Coordinates of C-alpha atoms and ligand atoms in Angstrom, one line a residue:
M1 CA -82.9 -40.5 48.0
E2 CA -80.7 -37.9 46.1
Q3 CA -81.4 -35.5 48.9
R4 CA -80.2 -37.9 51.5
R5 CA -76.9 -38.4 49.7
W6 CA -76.2 -34.7 49.7
L7 CA -77.0 -34.6 53.3
L8 CA -74.6 -37.3 54.1
L9 CA -71.9 -35.6 52.0
A10 CA -72.4 -32.3 53.8
L11 CA -72.3 -34.1 57.1
A12 CA -69.0 -35.9 56.1
L13 CA -67.5 -32.6 55.1
L14 CA -68.5 -31.0 58.4
L15 CA -66.9 -33.8 60.3
A16 CA -63.8 -33.7 58.2
I17 CA -63.0 -30.0 58.6
P18 CA -62.5 -30.0 62.4
V19 CA -60.4 -33.2 62.1
S20 CA -57.9 -31.6 59.8
E21 CA -57.6 -28.6 62.1
H22 CA -56.6 -30.6 65.1
F23 CA -52.9 -30.1 64.5
K24 CA -50.9 -27.3 63.1
V25 CA -47.1 -26.7 63.0
T26 CA -45.8 -23.2 62.4
S27 CA -42.4 -21.8 61.7
P28 CA -41.3 -18.5 60.2
E29 CA -40.1 -18.6 56.6
K30 CA -36.8 -16.9 57.4
V31 CA -34.5 -16.3 60.4
V32 CA -31.3 -14.3 60.4
G33 CA -28.6 -15.4 62.8
I34 CA -25.5 -13.5 63.8
V35 CA -22.1 -15.1 63.8
G36 CA -21.1 -16.1 67.3
Q37 CA -24.5 -15.7 68.8
D38 CA -27.3 -18.1 69.7
T39 CA -30.2 -18.4 67.3
I40 CA -33.6 -19.7 67.8
L41 CA -35.4 -21.5 65.0
P42 CA -39.0 -21.2 66.1
C43 CA -41.4 -24.1 65.7
T44 CA -44.8 -24.4 67.4
I45 CA -47.3 -27.1 67.5
S46 CA -50.9 -26.3 68.2
S47 CA -53.3 -29.1 68.7
T48 CA -56.7 -29.5 70.1
K49 CA -56.0 -32.8 71.7
P50 CA -52.8 -34.5 73.0
L51 CA -50.6 -36.0 70.3
D52 CA -50.3 -39.8 70.2
N53 CA -46.6 -40.7 70.6
P54 CA -45.2 -37.5 69.1
Q55 CA -41.7 -36.9 67.7
V56 CA -40.1 -33.9 66.4
H57 CA -37.2 -34.1 63.9
W58 CA -35.1 -31.1 63.2
I59 CA -33.4 -31.6 59.9
K60 CA -31.1 -29.5 57.8
I61 CA -31.5 -29.6 54.1
T62 CA -28.6 -28.5 51.9
D63 CA -28.6 -29.0 48.2
G64 CA -31.2 -31.8 48.4
H65 CA -29.1 -33.6 51.0
T66 CA -30.7 -34.0 54.5
E67 CA -28.9 -34.1 57.8
D68 CA -30.5 -35.0 61.1
I69 CA -29.8 -32.4 63.8
Y70 CA -32.1 -33.1 66.7
T71 CA -34.8 -35.7 67.6
Y72 CA -37.2 -34.8 70.3
R73 CA -39.6 -37.3 72.0
H74 CA -41.7 -37.4 75.2
F75 CA -38.8 -38.7 77.2
G76 CA -36.3 -36.1 76.0
G77 CA -34.2 -34.7 73.3
E78 CA -31.4 -36.2 71.4
P79 CA -29.0 -34.1 69.4
M80 CA -26.9 -35.8 66.7
Q81 CA -23.2 -36.1 67.5
K82 CA -22.1 -33.1 65.5
Y83 CA -24.7 -30.9 67.3
L84 CA -24.1 -32.3 70.7
R85 CA -23.3 -29.2 72.7
R86 CA -24.9 -26.7 70.3
T87 CA -28.5 -27.5 70.2
S88 CA -31.5 -27.7 72.5
V89 CA -35.3 -27.9 72.5
P90 CA -37.4 -26.9 75.5
G91 CA -37.9 -29.9 77.8
D92 CA -41.6 -29.2 78.1
G93 CA -42.0 -28.8 74.4
F94 CA -45.0 -31.1 74.0
A95 CA -46.8 -29.5 76.9
T96 CA -46.4 -25.9 75.7
G97 CA -46.2 -26.7 71.9
N98 CA -42.9 -24.8 71.7
V99 CA -40.4 -27.1 70.1
S100 CA -38.1 -24.4 68.8
L101 CA -34.5 -25.3 68.2
T102 CA -31.8 -23.3 69.8
L103 CA -28.6 -23.3 67.9
K104 CA -25.7 -22.0 69.8
N105 CA -22.8 -19.9 68.5
V106 CA -23.9 -19.9 64.8
Q107 CA -21.4 -19.9 62.1
P108 CA -21.6 -19.2 58.3
A109 CA -21.7 -23.0 57.7
D110 CA -25.0 -23.2 59.6
E111 CA -26.7 -21.3 56.8
G112 CA -29.4 -23.3 55.0
M113 CA -32.9 -24.7 55.1
Y114 CA -34.1 -26.2 58.4
S115 CA -37.2 -28.4 58.7
C116 CA -39.2 -29.0 61.8
T117 CA -41.0 -32.3 61.2
V118 CA -43.7 -33.4 63.6
I119 CA -44.8 -37.0 63.5
S120 CA -47.5 -38.6 65.7
R121 CA -49.1 -42.0 65.3
D122 CA -51.8 -40.8 62.9
W123 CA -50.5 -37.6 61.6
S124 CA -47.4 -35.8 60.4
T125 CA -46.4 -32.5 58.9
D126 CA -43.3 -30.3 58.4
T127 CA -42.4 -26.7 58.0
S128 CA -39.2 -25.1 56.7
T129 CA -37.3 -22.1 57.7
K130 CA -34.4 -20.5 55.9
L131 CA -31.5 -19.6 58.2
S132 CA -29.3 -16.8 56.9
I133 CA -26.2 -15.8 58.7
A134 CA -25.1 -12.2 59.0
G135 CA -21.6 -11.4 60.1
T136 CA -20.6 -8.5 62.4
G137 CA -18.1 -6.2 60.8
E138 CA -17.1 -2.7 61.9
V139 CA -18.4 0.2 59.9
F140 CA -16.9 3.6 60.2
I141 CA -18.7 6.7 59.1
E142 CA -16.4 9.6 58.5
I143 CA -17.7 13.1 58.1
Q144 CA -15.7 14.6 55.2
G145 CA -16.9 18.2 55.5
P146 CA -19.6 20.2 53.9
Q147 CA -19.9 19.9 50.1
G148 CA -22.4 22.3 48.5
Q149 CA -25.7 21.9 50.2
G150 CA -25.2 18.6 51.7
L151 CA -22.7 16.9 53.9
E152 CA -20.5 14.2 52.4
L153 CA -20.2 11.1 54.4
G154 CA -17.5 8.5 53.8
C155 CA -18.1 5.0 54.7
R156 CA -15.4 2.4 55.3
S157 CA -16.1 -1.2 56.4
Q158 CA -13.8 -3.6 58.1
G159 CA -14.4 -7.3 58.7
W160 CA -17.3 -8.5 56.6
L161 CA -20.9 -8.1 56.2
L162 CA -23.4 -10.3 54.5
F163 CA -26.8 -9.1 53.5
P164 CA -29.2 -12.0 53.7
L165 CA -32.3 -9.8 54.1
G166 CA -32.8 -8.8 50.5
D167 CA -34.8 -10.5 47.8
S168 CA -31.7 -11.4 45.7
E169 CA -31.3 -14.6 47.6
K170 CA -34.3 -16.9 47.6
Ligands
NAG201 C1 -39.8 -21.1 72.8 O1 -38.6 -21.6 73.3 C2 -37.5 -20.8 73.0 C3 -36.2 -21.5 73.6 O2 -36.3 -21.8 74.9 C4 -37.7 -19.4 73.6 O3 -36.6 -18.6 73.4 C5 -38.9 -18.8 73.0 O4 -39.2 -17.5 73.5 C6 -40.1 -19.7 73.1 N1 -41.2 -19.2 72.3 C7 -42.4 -19.0 72.8 C8 -43.4 -18.6 71.8 O5 -42.7 -19.3 74.0

């Protein structure tokens, strides 16, 4: 009797594992965008069977406040008013699994946490990606002549530069 119970438990576990692996949503932890350029926030769905009535919600999270950006369903995508001409998701996203969000002409105000939330009838999950914005400034390197053993370089910067790549910002 005891043996049979263990057998059933083992069987249940074996059945449960593949079920939980049917769907997976992946996004990178960080993306760096450049002011004025288009940025892609990657999000991919991998599933072993077609999703039942799937939806993708791209959401921006700033200081605990959430903002809808783009909703994507089988019949198409729907950006929120504020993002009307700035965002897109590939039209065949559910077929290819690529539901990445393209954000056009990024600005410093776009910096923040973005969540790709995938919902289907019996399953849902989300990921989050931190978007940092780097500006383009002009940097001039001036050779100031030999000094001892080395060469002294002067560095002057115009415009502005942000350094979102370090660990200082988390
Ligand atoms: C997903 O779609 C975006 C936007 O169209 C594209 O730039 C990107 O290369 C695609 N990614 C993959 C893995 O196909």
